[in-house]
Amino acid sequence: MRPTSLQKASTLKPSFEQGRRTTGLFLKGCDWIITQNADREVLRNSSVSIDESGTIRDMGITQGSGKDEVIDCRGKVLIPGLINAHTHLSMTLFRGYADDLELQQWLEKKIWPLEKRLTGEMCYYGALLGAMEMAGLRGILSYGMIDPSTQEGKERERKNSLKLLQQVRAMKSPRISFALGPHSPYTCSEETLLWCRKQAEKENVLVNIHIAETRGEQARFERDKKSREIDYLHKIGFLNDRVLAAHSVWLTKSEVKLYGKLGVRVAHCPVSNMKLAGGSVAPLPEMWEAGVRVGLGTDGPASNNSLDMFDTMKFCALAHKAHRWDPTAASAQKVLDMATIDGARAIGKEKEVGSIEKGTRADLVLVDLKEPNMMPIHGKETVISNLVYSASGYNVDTTIVDGKVLMKNRTYSRLDPAKIEEGVGASVRRLVH
Ligand SMILES: [Zn+2]
């Protein structure tokens, strides 16, 4: 979200309710449950029972409480809600508007000029469209900070950032949290970056930033600052375990080790990196070796162009296999980990989400196994293989977030597609024409 949009956005009512469920939820007879627990257990013909507060109370051969709302899960696989570790939700409005360009041209000629014209209402409809595509919401929101040239402008950016933090806290929603959002080391000054670091410490939140995305960016940074991006960020004391670094493509082996040592988290966005032709593939195997927590992100819909995490899982696996000449690189299980439990680690929520276990929050997805692209199933490995290599978002039948059913049998329970289509159409007419 860009600065111009914040004030107006705050006057729009959030479209979700705060309330608890009045009954529990019983997911009955799933063909498969991919738990993603520590043993990566896969259950056959099992059920999950969820209490009124949205916590998983039991799973396996279980009955539920009798009063629970029941969802028949025959012919379906239940997986943890997929975690998109990096996106720009309102940029759905820019989908297909700026293709086949290099990052700097894409930003300067197309994206930033259009972002300047965004209003709060447009961002609202763009975000709803994204919500509809992803069909389920738990979010960490950031106010994207890019330093204006004046000191006064910089102060305003900081104020706006803290204002969003207050708004998020005032919602008292267990699903919505805040992270600082300095855009990058090449659009934010040292002063702004360190301000973010300090605020993150004070408010106990993450810092969401783009680092070392393209070769051109790294080269320009070295020319202007006489330093590599990571060296610079480390030297000024910015890097620590609160930093969630999107991309991180242009890292040397020692920089990856430094990430591991400092606990820097990564949101890997392979589709966006390939589409904008950043020049290489992020050193994922080295990141794993160094113990870096790596989640998977779609990036925004102007550089992907979808928000489909299934699609992104496949691209991720293929990119690393092709790049390393090694079909064992980024296996289906490992990529599913990135989209679930590893993603939860990357955003610091591994105790709440990312796996299906007793006591975790019920963020769940039911995928239909009766579609032609999900057949046949030779065993549990094929279920995972089909999810990563063959499924798309359109195989998703039901989504549950915090125990609340947001989509059931492909019908939205809280969003009105006709109204969103109308709002998006009106926004785009005002924006582009
Ligand atoms: Zn981004």
PDB file of N, CA, C and O in Angstrom, residues 348-416:
ATOM      1  N   GLY A 348       7.446 -16.162  11.791  1.00  0.00           N
ATOM      2  CA  GLY A 348       7.434 -16.204  13.262  1.00  0.00           C
ATOM      3  C   GLY A 348       6.118 -16.695  13.858  1.00  0.00           C
ATOM      4  O   GLY A 348       5.771 -16.331  14.975  1.00  0.00           O
ATOM      5  N   LYS A 349       5.378 -17.536  13.126  1.00  0.00           N
ATOM      6  CA  LYS A 349       4.089 -18.007  13.651  1.00  0.00           C
ATOM      7  C   LYS A 349       3.988 -19.530  13.654  1.00  0.00           C
ATOM      8  O   LYS A 349       2.905 -20.096  13.510  1.00  0.00           O
ATOM      9  N   GLU A 350       5.132 -20.207  13.824  1.00  0.00           N
ATOM     10  CA  GLU A 350       5.133 -21.665  13.721  1.00  0.00           C
ATOM     11  C   GLU A 350       4.369 -22.358  14.852  1.00  0.00           C
ATOM     12  O   GLU A 350       4.006 -23.515  14.728  1.00  0.00           O
ATOM     13  N   LYS A 351       4.117 -21.634  15.955  1.00  0.00           N
ATOM     14  CA  LYS A 351       3.353 -22.282  17.037  1.00  0.00           C
ATOM     15  C   LYS A 351       1.861 -22.231  16.740  1.00  0.00           C
ATOM     16  O   LYS A 351       1.076 -22.957  17.321  1.00  0.00           O
ATOM     17  N   GLU A 352       1.461 -21.320  15.842  1.00  0.00           N
ATOM     18  CA  GLU A 352       0.034 -21.146  15.555  1.00  0.00           C
ATOM     19  C   GLU A 352      -0.422 -21.857  14.290  1.00  0.00           C
ATOM     20  O   GLU A 352      -1.478 -22.458  14.251  1.00  0.00           O
ATOM     21  N   VAL A 353       0.351 -21.705  13.219  1.00  0.00           N
ATOM     22  CA  VAL A 353      -0.105 -22.178  11.911  1.00  0.00           C
ATOM     23  C   VAL A 353       1.011 -22.922  11.173  1.00  0.00           C
ATOM     24  O   VAL A 353       2.129 -23.007  11.657  1.00  0.00           O
ATOM     25  N   GLY A 354       0.666 -23.471  10.001  1.00  0.00           N
ATOM     26  CA  GLY A 354       1.686 -24.109   9.157  1.00  0.00           C
ATOM     27  C   GLY A 354       1.675 -25.626   9.260  1.00  0.00           C
ATOM     28  O   GLY A 354       2.304 -26.311   8.463  1.00  0.00           O
ATOM     29  N   SER A 355       0.975 -26.178  10.282  1.00  0.00           N
ATOM     30  CA  SER A 355       0.852 -27.627  10.390  1.00  0.00           C
ATOM     31  C   SER A 355      -0.517 -27.944  10.982  1.00  0.00           C
ATOM     32  O   SER A 355      -1.164 -27.067  11.540  1.00  0.00           O
ATOM     33  N   ILE A 356      -0.948 -29.183  10.813  1.00  0.00           N
ATOM     34  CA  ILE A 356      -2.240 -29.598  11.377  1.00  0.00           C
ATOM     35  C   ILE A 356      -1.927 -30.463  12.584  1.00  0.00           C
ATOM     36  O   ILE A 356      -1.534 -31.626  12.452  1.00  0.00           O
ATOM     37  N   GLU A 357      -2.055 -29.889  13.760  1.00  0.00           N
ATOM     38  CA  GLU A 357      -1.728 -30.610  14.986  1.00  0.00           C
ATOM     39  C   GLU A 357      -2.660 -30.151  16.086  1.00  0.00           C
ATOM     40  O   GLU A 357      -3.171 -29.027  16.041  1.00  0.00           O
ATOM     41  N   LYS A 358      -2.837 -30.989  17.072  1.00  0.00           N
ATOM     42  CA  LYS A 358      -3.645 -30.609  18.229  1.00  0.00           C
ATOM     43  C   LYS A 358      -3.101 -29.317  18.819  1.00  0.00           C
ATOM     44  O   LYS A 358      -1.898 -29.213  19.066  1.00  0.00           O
ATOM     45  N   GLY A 359      -3.979 -28.366  19.040  1.00  0.00           N
ATOM     46  CA  GLY A 359      -3.553 -27.131  19.688  1.00  0.00           C
ATOM     47  C   GLY A 359      -3.159 -26.027  18.729  1.00  0.00           C
ATOM     48  O   GLY A 359      -2.986 -24.888  19.146  1.00  0.00           O
ATOM     49  N   THR A 360      -2.988 -26.332  17.426  1.00  0.00           N
ATOM     50  CA  THR A 360      -2.678 -25.239  16.495  1.00  0.00           C
ATOM     51  C   THR A 360      -3.987 -24.597  16.032  1.00  0.00           C
ATOM     52  O   THR A 360      -5.063 -25.155  16.213  1.00  0.00           O
ATOM     53  N   ARG A 361      -3.892 -23.407  15.449  1.00  0.00           N
ATOM     54  CA  ARG A 361      -5.083 -22.720  14.944  1.00  0.00           C
ATOM     55  C   ARG A 361      -5.550 -23.432  13.666  1.00  0.00           C
ATOM     56  O   ARG A 361      -4.732 -23.897  12.864  1.00  0.00           O
ATOM     57  N   ALA A 362      -6.872 -23.453  13.479  1.00  0.00           N
ATOM     58  CA  ALA A 362      -7.407 -24.185  12.326  1.00  0.00           C
ATOM     59  C   ALA A 362      -7.378 -23.323  11.070  1.00  0.00           C
ATOM     60  O   ALA A 362      -8.360 -22.711  10.681  1.00  0.00           O
ATOM     61  N   ASP A 363      -6.211 -23.238  10.434  1.00  0.00           N
ATOM     62  CA  ASP A 363      -6.058 -22.628   9.100  1.00  0.00           C
ATOM     63  C   ASP A 363      -5.879 -23.800   8.143  1.00  0.00           C
ATOM     64  O   ASP A 363      -4.807 -24.406   8.101  1.00  0.00           O
ATOM     65  N   LEU A 364      -6.930 -24.119   7.407  1.00  0.00           N
ATOM     66  CA  LEU A 364      -6.929 -25.381   6.665  1.00  0.00           C
ATOM     67  C   LEU A 364      -7.482 -25.220   5.259  1.00  0.00           C
ATOM     68  O   LEU A 364      -8.292 -24.324   4.998  1.00  0.00           O
ATOM     69  N   VAL A 365      -7.037 -26.096   4.393  1.00  0.00           N
ATOM     70  CA  VAL A 365      -7.496 -26.067   3.004  1.00  0.00           C
ATOM     71  C   VAL A 365      -7.912 -27.480   2.592  1.00  0.00           C
ATOM     72  O   VAL A 365      -7.170 -28.431   2.839  1.00  0.00           O
ATOM     73  N   LEU A 366      -9.080 -27.599   1.986  1.00  0.00           N
ATOM     74  CA  LEU A 366      -9.496 -28.893   1.432  1.00  0.00           C
ATOM     75  C   LEU A 366      -9.328 -28.836  -0.073  1.00  0.00           C
ATOM     76  O   LEU A 366      -9.851 -27.931  -0.734  1.00  0.00           O
ATOM     77  N   VAL A 367      -8.587 -29.795  -0.606  1.00  0.00           N
ATOM     78  CA  VAL A 367      -8.356 -29.837  -2.043  1.00  0.00           C
ATOM     79  C   VAL A 367      -9.122 -31.021  -2.626  1.00  0.00           C
ATOM     80  O   VAL A 367      -9.039 -32.138  -2.100  1.00  0.00           O
ATOM     81  N   ASP A 368      -9.835 -30.768  -3.692  1.00  0.00           N
ATOM     82  CA  ASP A 368     -10.662 -31.785  -4.326  1.00  0.00           C
ATOM     83  C   ASP A 368      -9.788 -32.787  -5.089  1.00  0.00           C
ATOM     84  O   ASP A 368      -9.000 -32.393  -5.952  1.00  0.00           O
ATOM     85  N   LEU A 369      -9.947 -34.076  -4.753  1.00  0.00           N
ATOM     86  CA  LEU A 369      -9.146 -35.096  -5.441  1.00  0.00           C
ATOM     87  C   LEU A 369      -9.896 -35.723  -6.615  1.00  0.00           C
ATOM     88  O   LEU A 369      -9.393 -36.636  -7.255  1.00  0.00           O
ATOM     89  N   LYS A 370     -11.110 -35.236  -6.872  1.00  0.00           N
ATOM     90  CA  LYS A 370     -11.923 -35.845  -7.939  1.00  0.00           C
ATOM     91  C   LYS A 370     -11.746 -35.138  -9.289  1.00  0.00           C
ATOM     92  O   LYS A 370     -12.455 -35.427 -10.243  1.00  0.00           O
ATOM     93  N   GLU A 371     -10.833 -34.177  -9.328  1.00  0.00           N
ATOM     94  CA  GLU A 371     -10.567 -33.507 -10.606  1.00  0.00           C
ATOM     95  C   GLU A 371      -9.540 -34.333 -11.383  1.00  0.00           C
ATOM     96  O   GLU A 371      -8.670 -34.971 -10.785  1.00  0.00           O
ATOM     97  N   PRO A 372      -9.620 -34.306 -12.725  1.00  0.00           N
ATOM     98  CA  PRO A 372      -8.708 -35.145 -13.528  1.00  0.00           C
ATOM     99  C   PRO A 372      -7.226 -34.912 -13.230  1.00  0.00           C
ATOM    100  O   PRO A 372      -6.441 -35.862 -13.239  1.00  0.00           O
ATOM    101  N   ASN A 373      -6.834 -33.662 -12.929  1.00  0.00           N
ATOM    102  CA  ASN A 373      -5.403 -33.406 -12.707  1.00  0.00           C
ATOM    103  C   ASN A 373      -4.912 -33.906 -11.348  1.00  0.00           C
ATOM    104  O   ASN A 373      -3.730 -33.807 -11.041  1.00  0.00           O
ATOM    105  N   MET A 374      -5.821 -34.424 -10.492  1.00  0.00           N
ATOM    106  CA  MET A 374      -5.405 -34.937  -9.187  1.00  0.00           C
ATOM    107  C   MET A 374      -5.441 -36.466  -9.137  1.00  0.00           C
ATOM    108  O   MET A 374      -5.299 -37.076  -8.084  1.00  0.00           O
ATOM    109  N   MET A 375      -5.649 -37.119 -10.269  1.00  0.00           N
ATOM    110  CA  MET A 375      -5.705 -38.585 -10.339  1.00  0.00           C
ATOM    111  C   MET A 375      -4.555 -39.099 -11.193  1.00  0.00           C
ATOM    112  O   MET A 375      -4.132 -38.401 -12.105  1.00  0.00           O
ATOM    113  N   PRO A 376      -4.081 -40.356 -10.951  1.00  0.00           N
ATOM    114  CA  PRO A 376      -4.465 -41.222  -9.844  1.00  0.00           C
ATOM    115  C   PRO A 376      -3.602 -40.945  -8.618  1.00  0.00           C
ATOM    116  O   PRO A 376      -2.711 -40.092  -8.668  1.00  0.00           O
ATOM    117  N   ILE A 377      -3.860 -41.676  -7.544  1.00  0.00           N
ATOM    118  CA  ILE A 377      -3.022 -41.574  -6.346  1.00  0.00           C
ATOM    119  C   ILE A 377      -2.432 -42.946  -6.050  1.00  0.00           C
ATOM    120  O   ILE A 377      -3.153 -43.901  -5.806  1.00  0.00           O
ATOM    121  N   HIS A 378      -1.114 -43.042  -6.133  1.00  0.00           N
ATOM    122  CA  HIS A 378      -0.451 -44.333  -5.895  1.00  0.00           C
ATOM    123  C   HIS A 378      -0.141 -44.531  -4.427  1.00  0.00           C
ATOM    124  O   HIS A 378       0.174 -45.626  -4.001  1.00  0.00           O
ATOM    125  N   GLY A 379      -0.172 -43.462  -3.649  1.00  0.00           N
ATOM    126  CA  GLY A 379       0.190 -43.558  -2.233  1.00  0.00           C
ATOM    127  C   GLY A 379       0.406 -42.158  -1.724  1.00  0.00           C
ATOM    128  O   GLY A 379       0.198 -41.186  -2.467  1.00  0.00           O
ATOM    129  N   LYS A 380       0.846 -42.036  -0.450  1.00  0.00           N
ATOM    130  CA  LYS A 380       0.916 -40.692   0.139  1.00  0.00           C
ATOM    131  C   LYS A 380       1.890 -39.768  -0.593  1.00  0.00           C
ATOM    132  O   LYS A 380       1.685 -38.569  -0.652  1.00  0.00           O
ATOM    133  N   GLU A 381       2.962 -40.369  -1.155  1.00  0.00           N
ATOM    134  CA  GLU A 381       3.909 -39.506  -1.887  1.00  0.00           C
ATOM    135  C   GLU A 381       3.227 -38.864  -3.094  1.00  0.00           C
ATOM    136  O   GLU A 381       3.540 -37.733  -3.452  1.00  0.00           O
ATOM    137  N   THR A 382       2.324 -39.627  -3.735  1.00  0.00           N
ATOM    138  CA  THR A 382       1.652 -39.039  -4.905  1.00  0.00           C
ATOM    139  C   THR A 382       0.741 -37.898  -4.497  1.00  0.00           C
ATOM    140  O   THR A 382       0.545 -36.971  -5.281  1.00  0.00           O
ATOM    141  N   VAL A 383       0.127 -37.990  -3.312  1.00  0.00           N
ATOM    142  CA  VAL A 383      -0.752 -36.893  -2.903  1.00  0.00           C
ATOM    143  C   VAL A 383       0.079 -35.605  -2.851  1.00  0.00           C
ATOM    144  O   VAL A 383      -0.308 -34.569  -3.395  1.00  0.00           O
ATOM    145  N   ILE A 384       1.248 -35.699  -2.228  1.00  0.00           N
ATOM    146  CA  ILE A 384       2.113 -34.514  -2.112  1.00  0.00           C
ATOM    147  C   ILE A 384       2.629 -34.090  -3.485  1.00  0.00           C
ATOM    148  O   ILE A 384       2.625 -32.913  -3.828  1.00  0.00           O
ATOM    149  N   SER A 385       3.025 -35.079  -4.283  1.00  0.00           N
ATOM    150  CA  SER A 385       3.489 -34.774  -5.630  1.00  0.00           C
ATOM    151  C   SER A 385       2.386 -34.080  -6.439  1.00  0.00           C
ATOM    152  O   SER A 385       2.633 -33.066  -7.101  1.00  0.00           O
ATOM    153  N   ASN A 386       1.163 -34.605  -6.376  1.00  0.00           N
ATOM    154  CA  ASN A 386       0.054 -33.972  -7.111  1.00  0.00           C
ATOM    155  C   ASN A 386      -0.205 -32.551  -6.624  1.00  0.00           C
ATOM    156  O   ASN A 386      -0.489 -31.667  -7.426  1.00  0.00           O
ATOM    157  N   LEU A 387      -0.105 -32.350  -5.306  1.00  0.00           N
ATOM    158  CA  LEU A 387      -0.343 -30.998  -4.767  1.00  0.00           C
ATOM    159  C   LEU A 387       0.680 -30.002  -5.320  1.00  0.00           C
ATOM    160  O   LEU A 387       0.349 -28.876  -5.659  1.00  0.00           O
ATOM    161  N   VAL A 388       1.945 -30.444  -5.403  1.00  0.00           N
ATOM    162  CA  VAL A 388       3.010 -29.517  -5.811  1.00  0.00           C
ATOM    163  C   VAL A 388       3.117 -29.401  -7.339  1.00  0.00           C
ATOM    164  O   VAL A 388       3.243 -28.315  -7.875  1.00  0.00           O
ATOM    165  N   TYR A 389       3.046 -30.546  -8.033  1.00  0.00           N
ATOM    166  CA  TYR A 389       3.344 -30.503  -9.467  1.00  0.00           C
ATOM    167  C   TYR A 389       2.126 -30.428 -10.378  1.00  0.00           C
ATOM    168  O   TYR A 389       2.256 -30.130 -11.553  1.00  0.00           O
ATOM    169  N   SER A 390       0.934 -30.734  -9.837  1.00  0.00           N
ATOM    170  CA  SER A 390      -0.213 -30.805 -10.735  1.00  0.00           C
ATOM    171  C   SER A 390      -1.394 -29.936 -10.322  1.00  0.00           C
ATOM    172  O   SER A 390      -2.192 -29.528 -11.171  1.00  0.00           O
ATOM    173  N   ALA A 391      -1.499 -29.628  -9.022  1.00  0.00           N
ATOM    174  CA  ALA A 391      -2.667 -28.865  -8.551  1.00  0.00           C
ATOM    175  C   ALA A 391      -2.568 -27.396  -8.950  1.00  0.00           C
ATOM    176  O   ALA A 391      -1.494 -26.884  -9.244  1.00  0.00           O
ATOM    177  N   SER A 392      -3.714 -26.742  -8.956  1.00  0.00           N
ATOM    178  CA  SER A 392      -3.710 -25.283  -9.051  1.00  0.00           C
ATOM    179  C   SER A 392      -4.700 -24.786  -8.001  1.00  0.00           C
ATOM    180  O   SER A 392      -5.430 -25.575  -7.395  1.00  0.00           O
ATOM    181  N   GLY A 393      -4.707 -23.480  -7.785  1.00  0.00           N
ATOM    182  CA  GLY A 393      -5.632 -22.908  -6.813  1.00  0.00           C
ATOM    183  C   GLY A 393      -7.073 -23.293  -7.089  1.00  0.00           C
ATOM    184  O   GLY A 393      -7.902 -23.324  -6.183  1.00  0.00           O
ATOM    185  N   TYR A 394      -7.359 -23.596  -8.351  1.00  0.00           N
ATOM    186  CA  TYR A 394      -8.745 -23.935  -8.699  1.00  0.00           C
ATOM    187  C   TYR A 394      -9.153 -25.334  -8.256  1.00  0.00           C
ATOM    188  O   TYR A 394     -10.309 -25.709  -8.382  1.00  0.00           O
ATOM    189  N   ASN A 395      -8.205 -26.120  -7.716  1.00  0.00           N
ATOM    190  CA  ASN A 395      -8.583 -27.398  -7.128  1.00  0.00           C
ATOM    191  C   ASN A 395      -9.038 -27.232  -5.676  1.00  0.00           C
ATOM    192  O   ASN A 395      -9.522 -28.179  -5.061  1.00  0.00           O
ATOM    193  N   VAL A 396      -8.868 -26.023  -5.135  1.00  0.00           N
ATOM    194  CA  VAL A 396      -9.254 -25.797  -3.735  1.00  0.00           C
ATOM    195  C   VAL A 396     -10.771 -25.750  -3.637  1.00  0.00           C
ATOM    196  O   VAL A 396     -11.441 -25.022  -4.357  1.00  0.00           O
ATOM    197  N   ASP A 397     -11.297 -26.555  -2.694  1.00  0.00           N
ATOM    198  CA  ASP A 397     -12.751 -26.675  -2.532  1.00  0.00           C
ATOM    199  C   ASP A 397     -13.234 -25.838  -1.343  1.00  0.00           C
ATOM    200  O   ASP A 397     -14.267 -25.186  -1.417  1.00  0.00           O
ATOM    201  N   THR A 398     -12.459 -25.869  -0.248  1.00  0.00           N
ATOM    202  CA  THR A 398     -12.891 -25.213   0.982  1.00  0.00           C
ATOM    203  C   THR A 398     -11.676 -24.590   1.673  1.00  0.00           C
ATOM    204  O   THR A 398     -10.607 -25.195   1.685  1.00  0.00           O
ATOM    205  N   THR A 399     -11.837 -23.383   2.217  1.00  0.00           N
ATOM    206  CA  THR A 399     -10.764 -22.809   3.034  1.00  0.00           C
ATOM    207  C   THR A 399     -11.331 -22.418   4.392  1.00  0.00           C
ATOM    208  O   THR A 399     -12.452 -21.918   4.495  1.00  0.00           O
ATOM    209  N   ILE A 400     -10.520 -22.648   5.406  1.00  0.00           N
ATOM    210  CA  ILE A 400     -10.909 -22.346   6.786  1.00  0.00           C
ATOM    211  C   ILE A 400      -9.772 -21.538   7.400  1.00  0.00           C
ATOM    212  O   ILE A 400      -8.612 -21.933   7.295  1.00  0.00           O
ATOM    213  N   VAL A 401     -10.089 -20.391   7.979  1.00  0.00           N
ATOM    214  CA  VAL A 401      -9.055 -19.609   8.656  1.00  0.00           C
ATOM    215  C   VAL A 401      -9.512 -19.342  10.080  1.00  0.00           C
ATOM    216  O   VAL A 401     -10.627 -18.862  10.296  1.00  0.00           O
ATOM    217  N   ASP A 402      -8.658 -19.709  11.044  1.00  0.00           N
ATOM    218  CA  ASP A 402      -8.987 -19.520  12.454  1.00  0.00           C
ATOM    219  C   ASP A 402     -10.303 -20.235  12.803  1.00  0.00           C
ATOM    220  O   ASP A 402     -11.098 -19.728  13.600  1.00  0.00           O
ATOM    221  N   GLY A 403     -10.546 -21.355  12.175  1.00  0.00           N
ATOM    222  CA  GLY A 403     -11.759 -22.125  12.451  1.00  0.00           C
ATOM    223  C   GLY A 403     -12.993 -21.622  11.727  1.00  0.00           C
ATOM    224  O   GLY A 403     -14.071 -22.203  11.844  1.00  0.00           O
ATOM    225  N   LYS A 404     -12.861 -20.527  10.995  1.00  0.00           N
ATOM    226  CA  LYS A 404     -14.032 -19.988  10.290  1.00  0.00           C
ATOM    227  C   LYS A 404     -13.976 -20.390   8.816  1.00  0.00           C
ATOM    228  O   LYS A 404     -12.933 -20.265   8.182  1.00  0.00           O
ATOM    229  N   VAL A 405     -15.109 -20.845   8.322  1.00  0.00           N
ATOM    230  CA  VAL A 405     -15.160 -21.308   6.934  1.00  0.00           C
ATOM    231  C   VAL A 405     -15.320 -20.085   6.026  1.00  0.00           C
ATOM    232  O   VAL A 405     -16.324 -19.388   6.075  1.00  0.00           O
ATOM    233  N   LEU A 406     -14.297 -19.807   5.214  1.00  0.00           N
ATOM    234  CA  LEU A 406     -14.342 -18.623   4.338  1.00  0.00           C
ATOM    235  C   LEU A 406     -14.816 -18.974   2.938  1.00  0.00           C
ATOM    236  O   LEU A 406     -15.340 -18.128   2.224  1.00  0.00           O
ATOM    237  N   MET A 407     -14.600 -20.227   2.549  1.00  0.00           N
ATOM    238  CA  MET A 407     -15.107 -20.687   1.262  1.00  0.00           C
ATOM    239  C   MET A 407     -15.481 -22.154   1.449  1.00  0.00           C
ATOM    240  O   MET A 407     -14.731 -22.906   2.071  1.00  0.00           O
ATOM    241  N   LYS A 408     -16.656 -22.544   0.952  1.00  0.00           N
ATOM    242  CA  LYS A 408     -17.088 -23.929   1.101  1.00  0.00           C
ATOM    243  C   LYS A 408     -17.648 -24.381  -0.241  1.00  0.00           C
ATOM    244  O   LYS A 408     -18.461 -23.668  -0.837  1.00  0.00           O
ATOM    245  N   ASN A 409     -17.233 -25.511  -0.719  1.00  0.00           N
ATOM    246  CA  ASN A 409     -17.641 -26.004  -2.049  1.00  0.00           C
ATOM    247  C   ASN A 409     -17.491 -24.900  -3.098  1.00  0.00           C
ATOM    248  O   ASN A 409     -18.377 -24.673  -3.904  1.00  0.00           O
ATOM    249  N   ARG A 410     -16.396 -24.203  -3.021  1.00  0.00           N
ATOM    250  CA  ARG A 410     -16.044 -23.114  -3.968  1.00  0.00           C
ATOM    251  C   ARG A 410     -16.983 -21.912  -3.888  1.00  0.00           C
ATOM    252  O   ARG A 410     -17.020 -21.092  -4.799  1.00  0.00           O
ATOM    253  N   THR A 411     -17.757 -21.778  -2.832  1.00  0.00           N
ATOM    254  CA  THR A 411     -18.611 -20.596  -2.682  1.00  0.00           C
ATOM    255  C   THR A 411     -18.101 -19.775  -1.500  1.00  0.00           C
ATOM    256  O   THR A 411     -17.870 -20.312  -0.420  1.00  0.00           O
ATOM    257  N   TYR A 412     -17.906 -18.469  -1.740  1.00  0.00           N
ATOM    258  CA  TYR A 412     -17.406 -17.585  -0.678  1.00  0.00           C
ATOM    259  C   TYR A 412     -18.484 -17.361   0.365  1.00  0.00           C
ATOM    260  O   TYR A 412     -19.635 -17.076   0.017  1.00  0.00           O
ATOM    261  N   SER A 413     -18.127 -17.440   1.642  1.00  0.00           N
ATOM    262  CA  SER A 413     -19.152 -17.179   2.651  1.00  0.00           C
ATOM    263  C   SER A 413     -19.132 -15.725   3.119  1.00  0.00           C
ATOM    264  O   SER A 413     -20.101 -15.249   3.676  1.00  0.00           O
ATOM    265  N   ARG A 414     -18.026 -15.000   2.900  1.00  0.00           N
ATOM    266  CA  ARG A 414     -17.962 -13.633   3.420  1.00  0.00           C
ATOM    267  C   ARG A 414     -17.711 -12.569   2.365  1.00  0.00           C
ATOM    268  O   ARG A 414     -17.786 -11.388   2.650  1.00  0.00           O
ATOM    269  N   LEU A 415     -17.311 -12.949   1.177  1.00  0.00           N
ATOM    270  CA  LEU A 415     -17.023 -11.952   0.147  1.00  0.00           C
ATOM    271  C   LEU A 415     -18.105 -11.998  -0.926  1.00  0.00           C
ATOM    272  O   LEU A 415     -18.649 -13.054  -1.222  1.00  0.00           O
ATOM    273  N   ASP A 416     -18.391 -10.849  -1.492  1.00  0.00           N
ATOM    274  CA  ASP A 416     -19.423 -10.765  -2.522  1.00  0.00           C
ATOM    275  C   ASP A 416     -18.733 -10.510  -3.874  1.00  0.00           C
ATOM    276  O   ASP A 416     -18.362  -9.377  -4.189  1.00  0.00           O
TER     277      ASP A 416
END
